[in-house]
């Protein structure tokens, strides 16, 4: 939402109340910048391209692995609370994507995530109706997105999901179940559509509908 300016009688308009800083990836982070890049926990970081304003948080004991030639778009967030996040060679994350891991997230080689896609490997518990959800803890399960998969803009991938090689997820979908290699899904929750052929030797490449 655009920032409003307040006119001051007899003078120019007041500046916006807050202008977020923009830091090119080639520049060192200024003091107080939100990104906490810890090189000893980020393998292969030299070979990745990070856009402006990317936030990287890697907790103690966690690991971030960036493959050769992968890229992370402007304003994206890589939040590794526990486990390992792997972004494979040549994988592309669009602008303002979010990866948040408590168990593990793997993005295969050449996979593409559209702008504002979200991948979470956890969810909040809600077993006890007498306890606020925010106080019930979380459940975690790793997420795998296969090589050459395509995740549309603003799609959400939930914990425990495996998306097969070459699969396609339509924009703004919510994926709650596994997606077969070469399959196409879309909707909330995501439902199967016609599949495209998978790579040679990869199961799941038929063009039949897959019931869930």
Tab-separated table of C-alpha atoms in Angstrom, residues 48 87 101 124 148 156 166:
chain	number	residue	atom	x	y	z
A	48	UNK	CA	24.582	-18.095	-5.716
A	87	UNK	CA	18.591	-25.002	-3.104
A	101	UNK	CA	12.337	-24.623	7.780
A	124	UNK	CA	0.822	-25.222	14.376
A	148	UNK	CA	12.692	-28.979	-12.959
A	156	UNK	CA	1.896	-22.334	-0.851
A	166	UNK	CA	8.976	-31.850	-13.631
